[in-house]
Tab-separated table of C-alpha atoms in Angstrom:
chain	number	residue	atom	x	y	z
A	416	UNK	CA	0.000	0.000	0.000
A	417	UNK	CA	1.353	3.525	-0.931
A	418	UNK	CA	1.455	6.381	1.246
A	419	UNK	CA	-1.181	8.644	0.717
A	420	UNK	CA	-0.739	12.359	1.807
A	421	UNK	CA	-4.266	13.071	1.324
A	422	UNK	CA	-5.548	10.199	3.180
A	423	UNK	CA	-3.188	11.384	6.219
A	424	UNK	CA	-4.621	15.320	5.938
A	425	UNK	CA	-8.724	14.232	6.406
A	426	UNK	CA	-8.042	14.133	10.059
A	427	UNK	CA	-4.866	16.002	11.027
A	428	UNK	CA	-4.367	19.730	10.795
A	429	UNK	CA	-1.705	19.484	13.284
A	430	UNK	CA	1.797	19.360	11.994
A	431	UNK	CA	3.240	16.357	13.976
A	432	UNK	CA	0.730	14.528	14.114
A	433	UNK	CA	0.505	14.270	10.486
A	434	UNK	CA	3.997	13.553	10.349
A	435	UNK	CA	3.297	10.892	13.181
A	436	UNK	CA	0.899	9.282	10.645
A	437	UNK	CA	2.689	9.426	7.383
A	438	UNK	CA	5.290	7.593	8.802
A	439	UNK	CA	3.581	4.997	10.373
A	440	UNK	CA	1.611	4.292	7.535
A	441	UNK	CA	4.762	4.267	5.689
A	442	UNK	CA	4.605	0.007	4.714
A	443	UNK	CA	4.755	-2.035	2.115
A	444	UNK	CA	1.874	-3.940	1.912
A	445	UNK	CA	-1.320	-4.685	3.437
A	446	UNK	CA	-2.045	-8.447	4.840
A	447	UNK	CA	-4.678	-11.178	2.963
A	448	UNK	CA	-7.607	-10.673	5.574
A	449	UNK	CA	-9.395	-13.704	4.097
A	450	UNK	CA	-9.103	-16.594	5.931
A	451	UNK	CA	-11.484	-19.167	4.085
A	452	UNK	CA	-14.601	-20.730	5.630
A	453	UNK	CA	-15.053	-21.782	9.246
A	454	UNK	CA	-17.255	-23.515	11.278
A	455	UNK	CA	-16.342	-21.283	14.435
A	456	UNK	CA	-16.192	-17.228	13.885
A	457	UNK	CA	-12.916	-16.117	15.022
A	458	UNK	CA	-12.613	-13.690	17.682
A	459	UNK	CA	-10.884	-10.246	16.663
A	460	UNK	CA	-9.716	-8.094	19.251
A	461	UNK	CA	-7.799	-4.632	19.268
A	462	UNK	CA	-5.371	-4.265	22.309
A	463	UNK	CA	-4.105	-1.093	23.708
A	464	UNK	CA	-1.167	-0.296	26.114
A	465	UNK	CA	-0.540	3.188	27.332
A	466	UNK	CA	1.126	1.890	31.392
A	467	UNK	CA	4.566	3.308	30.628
A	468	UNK	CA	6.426	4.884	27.816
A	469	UNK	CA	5.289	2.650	25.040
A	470	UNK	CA	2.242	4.063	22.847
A	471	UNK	CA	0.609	0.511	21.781
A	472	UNK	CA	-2.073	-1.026	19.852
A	473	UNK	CA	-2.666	-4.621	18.225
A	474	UNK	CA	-5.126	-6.209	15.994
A	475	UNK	CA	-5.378	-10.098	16.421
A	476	UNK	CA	-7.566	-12.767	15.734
A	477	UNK	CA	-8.223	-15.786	17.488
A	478	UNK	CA	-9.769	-19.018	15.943
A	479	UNK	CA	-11.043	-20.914	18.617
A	480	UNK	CA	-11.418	-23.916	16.711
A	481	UNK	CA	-7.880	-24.359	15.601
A	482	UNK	CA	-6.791	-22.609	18.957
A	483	UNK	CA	-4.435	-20.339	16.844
A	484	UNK	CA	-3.846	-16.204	16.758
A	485	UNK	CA	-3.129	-14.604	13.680
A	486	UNK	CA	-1.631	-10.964	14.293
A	487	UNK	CA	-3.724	-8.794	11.814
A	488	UNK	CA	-1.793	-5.395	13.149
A	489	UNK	CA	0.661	-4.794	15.465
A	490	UNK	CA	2.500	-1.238	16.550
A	491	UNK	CA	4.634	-0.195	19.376
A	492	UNK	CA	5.580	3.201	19.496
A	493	UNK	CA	8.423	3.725	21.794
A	494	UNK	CA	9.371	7.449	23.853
A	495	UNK	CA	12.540	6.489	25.010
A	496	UNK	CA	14.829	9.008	23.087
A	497	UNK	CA	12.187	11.476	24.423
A	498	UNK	CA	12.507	10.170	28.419
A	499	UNK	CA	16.185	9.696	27.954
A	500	UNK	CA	17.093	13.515	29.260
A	501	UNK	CA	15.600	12.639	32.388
A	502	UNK	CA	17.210	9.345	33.028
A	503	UNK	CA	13.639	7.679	33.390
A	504	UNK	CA	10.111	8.046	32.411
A	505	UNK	CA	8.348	11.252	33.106
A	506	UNK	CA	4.790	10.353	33.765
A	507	UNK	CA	3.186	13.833	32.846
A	508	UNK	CA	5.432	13.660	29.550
A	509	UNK	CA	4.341	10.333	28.569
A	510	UNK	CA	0.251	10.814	28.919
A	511	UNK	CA	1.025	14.110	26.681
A	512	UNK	CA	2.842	11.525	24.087
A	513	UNK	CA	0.156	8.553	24.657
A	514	UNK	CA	-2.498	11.338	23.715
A	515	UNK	CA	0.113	12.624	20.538
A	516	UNK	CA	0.804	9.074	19.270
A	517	UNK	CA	-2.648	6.907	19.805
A	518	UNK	CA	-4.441	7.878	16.829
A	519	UNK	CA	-1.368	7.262	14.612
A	520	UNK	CA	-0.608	4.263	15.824
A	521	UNK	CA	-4.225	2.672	15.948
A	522	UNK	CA	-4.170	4.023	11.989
A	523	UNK	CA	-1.308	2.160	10.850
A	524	UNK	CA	-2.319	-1.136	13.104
A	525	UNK	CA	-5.837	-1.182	11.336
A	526	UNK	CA	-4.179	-0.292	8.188
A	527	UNK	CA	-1.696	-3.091	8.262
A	528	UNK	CA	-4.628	-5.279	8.885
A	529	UNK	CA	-6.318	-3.899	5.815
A	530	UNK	CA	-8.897	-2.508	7.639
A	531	UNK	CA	-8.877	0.975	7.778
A	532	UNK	CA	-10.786	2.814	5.731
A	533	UNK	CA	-12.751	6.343	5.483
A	534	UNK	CA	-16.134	6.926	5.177
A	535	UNK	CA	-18.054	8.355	2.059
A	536	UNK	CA	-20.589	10.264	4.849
A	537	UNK	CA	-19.484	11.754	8.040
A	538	UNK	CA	-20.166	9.784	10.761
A	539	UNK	CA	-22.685	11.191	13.735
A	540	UNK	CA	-21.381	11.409	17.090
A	541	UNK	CA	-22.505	12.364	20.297
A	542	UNK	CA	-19.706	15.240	20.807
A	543	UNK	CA	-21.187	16.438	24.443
A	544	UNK	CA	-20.794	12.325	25.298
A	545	UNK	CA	-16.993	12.120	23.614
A	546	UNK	CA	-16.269	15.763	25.796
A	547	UNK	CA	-16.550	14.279	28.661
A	548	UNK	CA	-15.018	11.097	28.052
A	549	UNK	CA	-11.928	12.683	27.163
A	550	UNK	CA	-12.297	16.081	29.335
A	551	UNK	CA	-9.059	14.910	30.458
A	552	UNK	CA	-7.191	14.145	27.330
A	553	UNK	CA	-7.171	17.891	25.223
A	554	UNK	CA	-4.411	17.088	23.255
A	555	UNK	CA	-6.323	14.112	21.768
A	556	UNK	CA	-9.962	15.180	22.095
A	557	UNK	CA	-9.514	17.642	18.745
A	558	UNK	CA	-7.743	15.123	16.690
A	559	UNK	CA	-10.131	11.804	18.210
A	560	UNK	CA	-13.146	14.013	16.759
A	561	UNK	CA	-11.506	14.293	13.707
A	562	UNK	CA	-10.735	10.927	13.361
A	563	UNK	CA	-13.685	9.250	13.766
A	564	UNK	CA	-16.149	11.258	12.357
A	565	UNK	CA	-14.338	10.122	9.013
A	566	UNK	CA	-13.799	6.278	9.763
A	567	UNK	CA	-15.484	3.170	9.217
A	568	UNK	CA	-16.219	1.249	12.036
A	569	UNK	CA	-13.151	-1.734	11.667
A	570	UNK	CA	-14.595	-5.373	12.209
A	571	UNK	CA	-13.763	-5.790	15.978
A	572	UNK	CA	-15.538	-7.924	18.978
A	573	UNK	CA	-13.577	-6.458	21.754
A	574	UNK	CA	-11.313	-3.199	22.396
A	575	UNK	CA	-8.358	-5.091	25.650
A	576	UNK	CA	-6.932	-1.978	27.536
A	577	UNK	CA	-4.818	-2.013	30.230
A	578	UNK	CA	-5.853	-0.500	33.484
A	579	UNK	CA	-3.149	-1.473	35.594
A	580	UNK	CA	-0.403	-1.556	36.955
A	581	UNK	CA	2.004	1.295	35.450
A	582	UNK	CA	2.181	5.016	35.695
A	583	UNK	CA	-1.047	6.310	36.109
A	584	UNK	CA	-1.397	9.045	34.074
A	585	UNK	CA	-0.307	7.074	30.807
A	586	UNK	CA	-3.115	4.597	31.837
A	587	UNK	CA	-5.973	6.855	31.983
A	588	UNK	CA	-4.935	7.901	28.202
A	589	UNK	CA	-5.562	4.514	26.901
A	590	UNK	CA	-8.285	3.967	29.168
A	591	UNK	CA	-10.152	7.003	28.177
A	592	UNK	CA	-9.077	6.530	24.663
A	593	UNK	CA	-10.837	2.854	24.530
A	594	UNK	CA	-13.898	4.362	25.805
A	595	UNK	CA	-14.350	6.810	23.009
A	596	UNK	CA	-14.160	4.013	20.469
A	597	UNK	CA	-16.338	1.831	22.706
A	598	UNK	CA	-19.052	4.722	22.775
A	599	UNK	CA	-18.808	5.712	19.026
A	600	UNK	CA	-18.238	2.058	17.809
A	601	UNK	CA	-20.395	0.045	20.233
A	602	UNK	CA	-17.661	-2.289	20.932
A	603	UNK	CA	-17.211	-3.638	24.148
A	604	UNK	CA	-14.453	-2.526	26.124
A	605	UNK	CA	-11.675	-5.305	28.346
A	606	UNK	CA	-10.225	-4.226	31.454
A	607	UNK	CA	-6.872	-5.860	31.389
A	608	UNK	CA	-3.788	-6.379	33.636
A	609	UNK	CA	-0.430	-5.674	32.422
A	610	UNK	CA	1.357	-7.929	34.628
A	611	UNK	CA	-0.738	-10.922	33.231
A	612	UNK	CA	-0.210	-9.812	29.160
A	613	UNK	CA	3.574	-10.195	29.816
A	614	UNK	CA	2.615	-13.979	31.255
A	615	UNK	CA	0.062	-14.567	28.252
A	616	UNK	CA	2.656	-13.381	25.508
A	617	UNK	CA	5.129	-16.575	25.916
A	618	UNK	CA	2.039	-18.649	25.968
A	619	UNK	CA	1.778	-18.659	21.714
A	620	UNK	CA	4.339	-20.023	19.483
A	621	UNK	CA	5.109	-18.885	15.810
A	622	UNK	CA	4.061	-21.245	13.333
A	623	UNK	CA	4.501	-18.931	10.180
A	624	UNK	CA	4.517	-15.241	9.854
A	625	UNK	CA	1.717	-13.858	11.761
A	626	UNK	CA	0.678	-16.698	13.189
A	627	UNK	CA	0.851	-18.311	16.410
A	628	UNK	CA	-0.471	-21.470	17.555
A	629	UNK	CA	-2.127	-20.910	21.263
A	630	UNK	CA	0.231	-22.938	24.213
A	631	UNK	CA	-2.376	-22.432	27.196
A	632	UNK	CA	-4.130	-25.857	26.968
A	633	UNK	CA	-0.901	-27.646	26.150
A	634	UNK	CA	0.768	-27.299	29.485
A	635	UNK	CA	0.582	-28.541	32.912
A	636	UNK	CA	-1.014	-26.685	35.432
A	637	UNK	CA	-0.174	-25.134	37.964
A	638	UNK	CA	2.785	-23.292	36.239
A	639	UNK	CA	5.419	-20.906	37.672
A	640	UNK	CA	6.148	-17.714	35.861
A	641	UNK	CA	8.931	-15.379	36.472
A	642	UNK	CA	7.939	-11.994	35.579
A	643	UNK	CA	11.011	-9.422	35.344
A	644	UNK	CA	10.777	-5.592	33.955
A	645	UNK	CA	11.197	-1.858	34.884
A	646	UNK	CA	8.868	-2.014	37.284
A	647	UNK	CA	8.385	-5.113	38.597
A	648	UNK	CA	10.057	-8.415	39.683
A	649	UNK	CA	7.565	-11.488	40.336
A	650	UNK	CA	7.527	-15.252	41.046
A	651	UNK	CA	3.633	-16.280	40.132
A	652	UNK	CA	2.333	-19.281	40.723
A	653	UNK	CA	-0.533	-19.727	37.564
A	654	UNK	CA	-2.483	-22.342	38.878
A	655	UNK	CA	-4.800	-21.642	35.096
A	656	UNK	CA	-5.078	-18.854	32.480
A	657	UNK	CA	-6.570	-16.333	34.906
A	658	UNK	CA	-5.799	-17.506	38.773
A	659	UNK	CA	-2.383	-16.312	39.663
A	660	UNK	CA	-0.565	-16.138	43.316
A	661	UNK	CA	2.085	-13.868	44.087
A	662	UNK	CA	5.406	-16.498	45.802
A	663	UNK	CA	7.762	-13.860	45.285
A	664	UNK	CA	8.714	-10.419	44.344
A	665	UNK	CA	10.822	-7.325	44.692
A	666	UNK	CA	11.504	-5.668	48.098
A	667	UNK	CA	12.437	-2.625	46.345
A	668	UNK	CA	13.926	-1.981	43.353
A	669	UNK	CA	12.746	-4.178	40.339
A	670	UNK	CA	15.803	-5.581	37.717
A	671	UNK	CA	14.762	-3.320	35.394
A	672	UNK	CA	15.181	-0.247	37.146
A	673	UNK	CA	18.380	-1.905	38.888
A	674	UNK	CA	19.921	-1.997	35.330
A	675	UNK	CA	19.299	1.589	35.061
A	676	UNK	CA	20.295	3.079	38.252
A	677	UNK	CA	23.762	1.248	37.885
A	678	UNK	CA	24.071	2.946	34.125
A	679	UNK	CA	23.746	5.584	35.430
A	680	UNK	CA	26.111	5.153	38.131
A	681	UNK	CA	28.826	4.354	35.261
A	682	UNK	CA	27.956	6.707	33.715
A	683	UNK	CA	26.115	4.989	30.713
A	684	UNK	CA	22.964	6.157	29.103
A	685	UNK	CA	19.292	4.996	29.533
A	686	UNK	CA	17.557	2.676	29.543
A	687	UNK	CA	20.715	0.666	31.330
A	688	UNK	CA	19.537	-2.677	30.278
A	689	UNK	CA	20.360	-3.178	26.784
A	690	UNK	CA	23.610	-1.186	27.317
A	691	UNK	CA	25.056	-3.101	30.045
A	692	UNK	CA	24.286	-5.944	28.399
A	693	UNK	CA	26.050	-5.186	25.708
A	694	UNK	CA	29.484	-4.312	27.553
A	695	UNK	CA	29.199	-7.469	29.695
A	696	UNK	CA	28.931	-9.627	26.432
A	697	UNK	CA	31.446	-7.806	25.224
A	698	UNK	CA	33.739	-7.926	28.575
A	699	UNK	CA	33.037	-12.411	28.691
A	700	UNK	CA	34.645	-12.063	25.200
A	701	UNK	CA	37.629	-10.318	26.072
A	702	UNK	CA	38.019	-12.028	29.614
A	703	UNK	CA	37.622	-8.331	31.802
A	704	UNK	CA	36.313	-8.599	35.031
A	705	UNK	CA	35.553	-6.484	37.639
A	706	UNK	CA	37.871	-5.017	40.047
A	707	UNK	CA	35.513	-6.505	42.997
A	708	UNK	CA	33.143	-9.269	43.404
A	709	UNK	CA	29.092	-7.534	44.089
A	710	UNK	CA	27.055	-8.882	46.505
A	711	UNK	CA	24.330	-11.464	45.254
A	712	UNK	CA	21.301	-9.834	47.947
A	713	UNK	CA	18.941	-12.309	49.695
A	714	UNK	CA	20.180	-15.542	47.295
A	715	UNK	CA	20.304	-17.988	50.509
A	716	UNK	CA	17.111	-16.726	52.054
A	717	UNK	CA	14.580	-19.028	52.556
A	718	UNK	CA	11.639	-16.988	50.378
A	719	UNK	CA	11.133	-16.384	46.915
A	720	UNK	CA	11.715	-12.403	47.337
A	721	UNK	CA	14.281	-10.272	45.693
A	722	UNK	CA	15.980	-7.152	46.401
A	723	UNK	CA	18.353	-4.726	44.441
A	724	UNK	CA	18.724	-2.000	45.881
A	725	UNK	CA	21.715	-2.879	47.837
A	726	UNK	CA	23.667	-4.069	44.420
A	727	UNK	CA	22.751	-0.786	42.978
A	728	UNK	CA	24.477	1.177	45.905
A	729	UNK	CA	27.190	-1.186	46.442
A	730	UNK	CA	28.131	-0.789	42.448
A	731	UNK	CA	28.052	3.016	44.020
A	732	UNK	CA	30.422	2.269	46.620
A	733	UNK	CA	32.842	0.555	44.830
A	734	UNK	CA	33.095	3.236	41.819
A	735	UNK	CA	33.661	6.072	45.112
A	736	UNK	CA	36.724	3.741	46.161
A	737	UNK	CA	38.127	3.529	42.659
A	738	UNK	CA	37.952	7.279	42.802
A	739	UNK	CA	39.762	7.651	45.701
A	740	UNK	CA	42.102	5.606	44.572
A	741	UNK	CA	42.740	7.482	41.522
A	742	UNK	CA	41.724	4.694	39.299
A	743	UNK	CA	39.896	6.036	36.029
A	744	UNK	CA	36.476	4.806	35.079
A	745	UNK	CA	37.495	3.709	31.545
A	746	UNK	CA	35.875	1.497	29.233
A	747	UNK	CA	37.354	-1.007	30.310
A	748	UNK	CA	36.631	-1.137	33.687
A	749	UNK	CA	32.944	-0.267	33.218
A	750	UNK	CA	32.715	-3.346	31.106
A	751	UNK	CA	33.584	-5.025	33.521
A	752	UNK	CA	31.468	-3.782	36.430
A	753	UNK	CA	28.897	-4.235	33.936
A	754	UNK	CA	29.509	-7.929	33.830
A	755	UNK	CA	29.586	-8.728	36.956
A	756	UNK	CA	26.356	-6.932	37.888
A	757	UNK	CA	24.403	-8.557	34.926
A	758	UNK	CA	25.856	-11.642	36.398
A	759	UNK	CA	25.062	-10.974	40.483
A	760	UNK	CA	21.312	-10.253	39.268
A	761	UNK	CA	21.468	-13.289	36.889
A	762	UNK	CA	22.683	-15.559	39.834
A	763	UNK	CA	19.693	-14.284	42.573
A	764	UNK	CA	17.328	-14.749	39.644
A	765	UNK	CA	18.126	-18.310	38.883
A	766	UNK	CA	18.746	-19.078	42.023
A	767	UNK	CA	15.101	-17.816	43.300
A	768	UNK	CA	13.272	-19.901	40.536
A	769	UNK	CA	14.993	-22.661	41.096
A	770	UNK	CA	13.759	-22.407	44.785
A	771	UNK	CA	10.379	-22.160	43.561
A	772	UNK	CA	10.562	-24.948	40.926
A	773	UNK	CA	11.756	-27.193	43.576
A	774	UNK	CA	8.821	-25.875	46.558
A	775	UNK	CA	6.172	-26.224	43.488
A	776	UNK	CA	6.800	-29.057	41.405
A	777	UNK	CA	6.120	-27.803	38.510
A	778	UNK	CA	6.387	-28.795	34.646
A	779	UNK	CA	6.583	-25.615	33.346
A	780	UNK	CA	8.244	-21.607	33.520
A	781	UNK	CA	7.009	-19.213	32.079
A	782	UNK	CA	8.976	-16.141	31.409
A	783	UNK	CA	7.727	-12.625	30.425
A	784	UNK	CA	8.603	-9.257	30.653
A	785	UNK	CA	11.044	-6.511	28.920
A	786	UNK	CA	14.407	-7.980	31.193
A	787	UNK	CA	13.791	-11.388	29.315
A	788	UNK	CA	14.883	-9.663	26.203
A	789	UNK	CA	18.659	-9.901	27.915
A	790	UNK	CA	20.513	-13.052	26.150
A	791	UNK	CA	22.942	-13.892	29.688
A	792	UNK	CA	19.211	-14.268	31.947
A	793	UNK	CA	17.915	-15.829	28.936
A	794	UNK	CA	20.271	-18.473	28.507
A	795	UNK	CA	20.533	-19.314	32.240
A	796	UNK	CA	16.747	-19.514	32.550
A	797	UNK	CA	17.426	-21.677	29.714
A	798	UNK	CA	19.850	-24.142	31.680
A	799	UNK	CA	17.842	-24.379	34.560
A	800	UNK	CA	14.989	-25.678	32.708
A	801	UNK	CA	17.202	-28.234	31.187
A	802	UNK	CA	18.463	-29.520	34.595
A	803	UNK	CA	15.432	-29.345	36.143
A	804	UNK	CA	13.906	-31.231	33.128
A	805	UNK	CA	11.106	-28.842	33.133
A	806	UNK	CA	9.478	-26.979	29.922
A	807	UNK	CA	10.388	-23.540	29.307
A	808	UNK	CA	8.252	-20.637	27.485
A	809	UNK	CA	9.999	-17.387	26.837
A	810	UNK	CA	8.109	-14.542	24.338
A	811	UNK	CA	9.954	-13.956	21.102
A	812	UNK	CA	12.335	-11.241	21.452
A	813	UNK	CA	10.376	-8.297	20.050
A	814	UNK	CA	7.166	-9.725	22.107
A	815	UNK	CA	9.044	-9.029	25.302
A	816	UNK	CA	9.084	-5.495	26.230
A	817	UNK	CA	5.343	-3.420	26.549
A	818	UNK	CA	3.205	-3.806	23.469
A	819	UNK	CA	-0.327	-4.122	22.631
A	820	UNK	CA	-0.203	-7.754	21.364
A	821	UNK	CA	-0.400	-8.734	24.952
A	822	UNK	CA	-2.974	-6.909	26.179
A	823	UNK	CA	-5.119	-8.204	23.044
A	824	UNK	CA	-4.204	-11.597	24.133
A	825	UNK	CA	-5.246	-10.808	27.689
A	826	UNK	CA	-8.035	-9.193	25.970
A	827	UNK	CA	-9.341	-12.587	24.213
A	828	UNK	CA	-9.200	-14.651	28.005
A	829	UNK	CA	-10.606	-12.065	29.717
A	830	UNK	CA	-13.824	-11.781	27.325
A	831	UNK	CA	-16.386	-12.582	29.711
A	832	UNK	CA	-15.583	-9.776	31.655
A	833	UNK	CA	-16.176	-7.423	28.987
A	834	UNK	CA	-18.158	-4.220	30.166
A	835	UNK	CA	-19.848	-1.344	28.242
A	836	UNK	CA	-17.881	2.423	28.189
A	837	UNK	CA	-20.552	3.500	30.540
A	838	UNK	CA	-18.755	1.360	33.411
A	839	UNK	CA	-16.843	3.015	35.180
A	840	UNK	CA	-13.211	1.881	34.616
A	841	UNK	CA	-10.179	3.580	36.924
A	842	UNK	CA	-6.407	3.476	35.857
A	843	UNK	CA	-4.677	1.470	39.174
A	844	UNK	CA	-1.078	2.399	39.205
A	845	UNK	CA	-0.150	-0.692	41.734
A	846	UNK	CA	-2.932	-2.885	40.707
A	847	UNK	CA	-1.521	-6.969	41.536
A	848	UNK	CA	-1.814	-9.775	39.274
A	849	UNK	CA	-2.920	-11.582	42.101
A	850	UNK	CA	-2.650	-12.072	45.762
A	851	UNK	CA	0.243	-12.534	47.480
A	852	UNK	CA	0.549	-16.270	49.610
């Protein structure tokens, strides 16, 4: 499909935002919707993640008969270049971005899935209704107006948002967002929870481009999953696709947010992860190591909790000493600080699963979350499946940090709790997975 200019001007006056969607629609082709006859009518759901700094939306469909999802659409729009100034996300910054980037990306998700199109008559809406929805959103209200009143309604059963956990002004973006659709579209809306998208994401496996063959009924329950990010750290015990218990988690800082806080230390840019990753690859290559073992916190205690906050100020500690010492902060030595903290957090985190493979007997891990996207946890994970002769699930690469894929596929179990945009929905910044045992 060919960028079209026009097609971008109908609903964008402002500048960026038409830039935002030129570029986005900026793609190649558009995907065969047909799919042939069934006996079953698939179930097609658009998901849409706002809890952080990634701008989301997917478009899947699920055949229940076949038990398989085909990805119709799928866009992340990322703000970390915009974040990166402030070593961190900015919550106030990133519900002004959700509100810039939604209708962009939900146009070039529909359009990949070949179904986005405009209408030959405007469409009616109740503008006093759509005011108050998004009273709170005035960068997007003008532009959602817009929008819609050109648009056919897509072919969708269900619009998955997620209400929880995350920063709480980015939630309340998507969340009033996927009320405006539900109101003008008459689609019902999905309260979802982040936490469990990053579970349900490892649970389909790639069978041929865009698509995925469903996992959930061909494991043994109960299941442990190990869910590691920027904001959280959790051992879950999923006794089935929707009943999860908290074993373990974070006493303070999650991994994620450990990785950064010791960039930043070393003076490295954020996001940490990726970056000190890369330099302790790099260091196991050329044999550097670290001027001083780091402390591997609470990996003999008898629970299934975590904490980093010590290894983050004893990285501190040791580059003050170094310092006084006169001895530089070179490459070379950051590499290989670098190392040994990816491999003090790798240790705790094996060590804690293997803990609760043992207390559990489980069959199975199940691994989500953006910190899984780091090759040395990966691989360990990895190992101790093998020993343990258990089955592993990890999310494709590109699956693992925040997108809206998993929040359709939360979207798609969570069905029957599907509510109308007149509920009542509320963005809950610390809203659990579970409860904790």
């Amino acid at each position: 499909m060919k960028k079209n200019s026009d097609s971008v001007k109908w609903f964008c006056n402002n500048a960026r935002i038409a830039q935002l969607v030129e570029h986005f629609l900026d793609v190649d082709g558009v995907p065969d919707s047909s799919s042939g006859a069934r006996t079953m009518k698939p179930v097609k759901i658009l998901g849409i993640e706002t809890s952080c700094d990634e701008t989301a939306v997917s478009f899947i469909e699920v055949n229940e008969e076949s038990e398989t999802v085909k990805i119709l659409g799928n866009t992340v729009h990322s703000q970390i270049d915009i974040h990166a100034q402030y070593g961190g996300v900015f919550p106030i910054l990133a519900k002004r971005e959700h509100q810039i980037n939604l209708i962009p990306v939900l146009v070039k998700t529909l359009t990949e899935a070949g179904d986005f199109a405009r209408t030959e008559t405007k469409v009616k809406i109740n503008e006093t209704e759509i005011d108050q929805i998004l009273k709170n959103e005035s960068e997007l209200l003008p532009h959602f107006k817009k929008f819609i009143s050109n648009t056919k309604k897509p072919d969708v059963d269900y619009i998955a948002v997620t209400v929880g956990p995350g920063l709480e002004p980015a939630l309340w973006v998507g969340i009033n967002f996927a009320r405006a659709l539900s109101h003008v579209w008459n689609i019902p809306i999905v309260p979802c929870n982040h936490m469990e998208g990053h579970v349900l994401t490892a649970l389909i496996e790639k069978e041929k481009a865009g698509d995925y063959k469903l996992l959930d009924k061909k494991i043994s329950y109960p299941a442990l999953s190990l869910l590691i990010s920027g904001g959280h750290t959790q051992i879950v015990l999923v006794e089935k696709i929707g009943n999860y218990k908290i074993v373990g988690e974070t006493r303070d800082d999650a991994v994620g947010e450990c990785f950064d806080k010791i960039a930043r230390t070393l003076g490295l840019p954020y996001p940490g992860g990726p970056i000190i990753s890369k330099l302790a690859r790099e260091a196991r290559e050329k044999g550097i190591t670290s001027p001083e073992p780091l402390p591997r916190p609470m990996i003999k205690s008898n629970d299934m909790d975590f904490s980093f906050s010590g290894l983050k100020t004893s990285v501190l500690y040791l580059t003050q000493r170094l310092k006084e010492k006169n001895v530089p902060l070179d490459n070379t030595m950051v590499s290989g600080i670098a190392r040994e903290a990816e491999d003090a957090i790798t240790d705790v985190i094996v060590a804690k699963m293997k803990k609760a493979v043992e207390k559990f007997a489980v069959e199975t891990i199940v691994i989500g979350g953006g910190v899984i996207a780091n090759t040395n946890i990966r691989e360990h994970l990895e190992k101790l499946a093998t020993e343990c002769s258990i089955k592993i699930l990890l999310p494709q690469f590109d699956h693992s940090t925040d997108n809206g894929l998993m929040i359709a596929l939360a979207g798609y179990f969570n069905k029957s709790k599907a509510v109308g945009f007149d509920i009542h929905l509320k963005a809950v910044g610390t809203l659990p997975i579970g409860p904790r045992i």
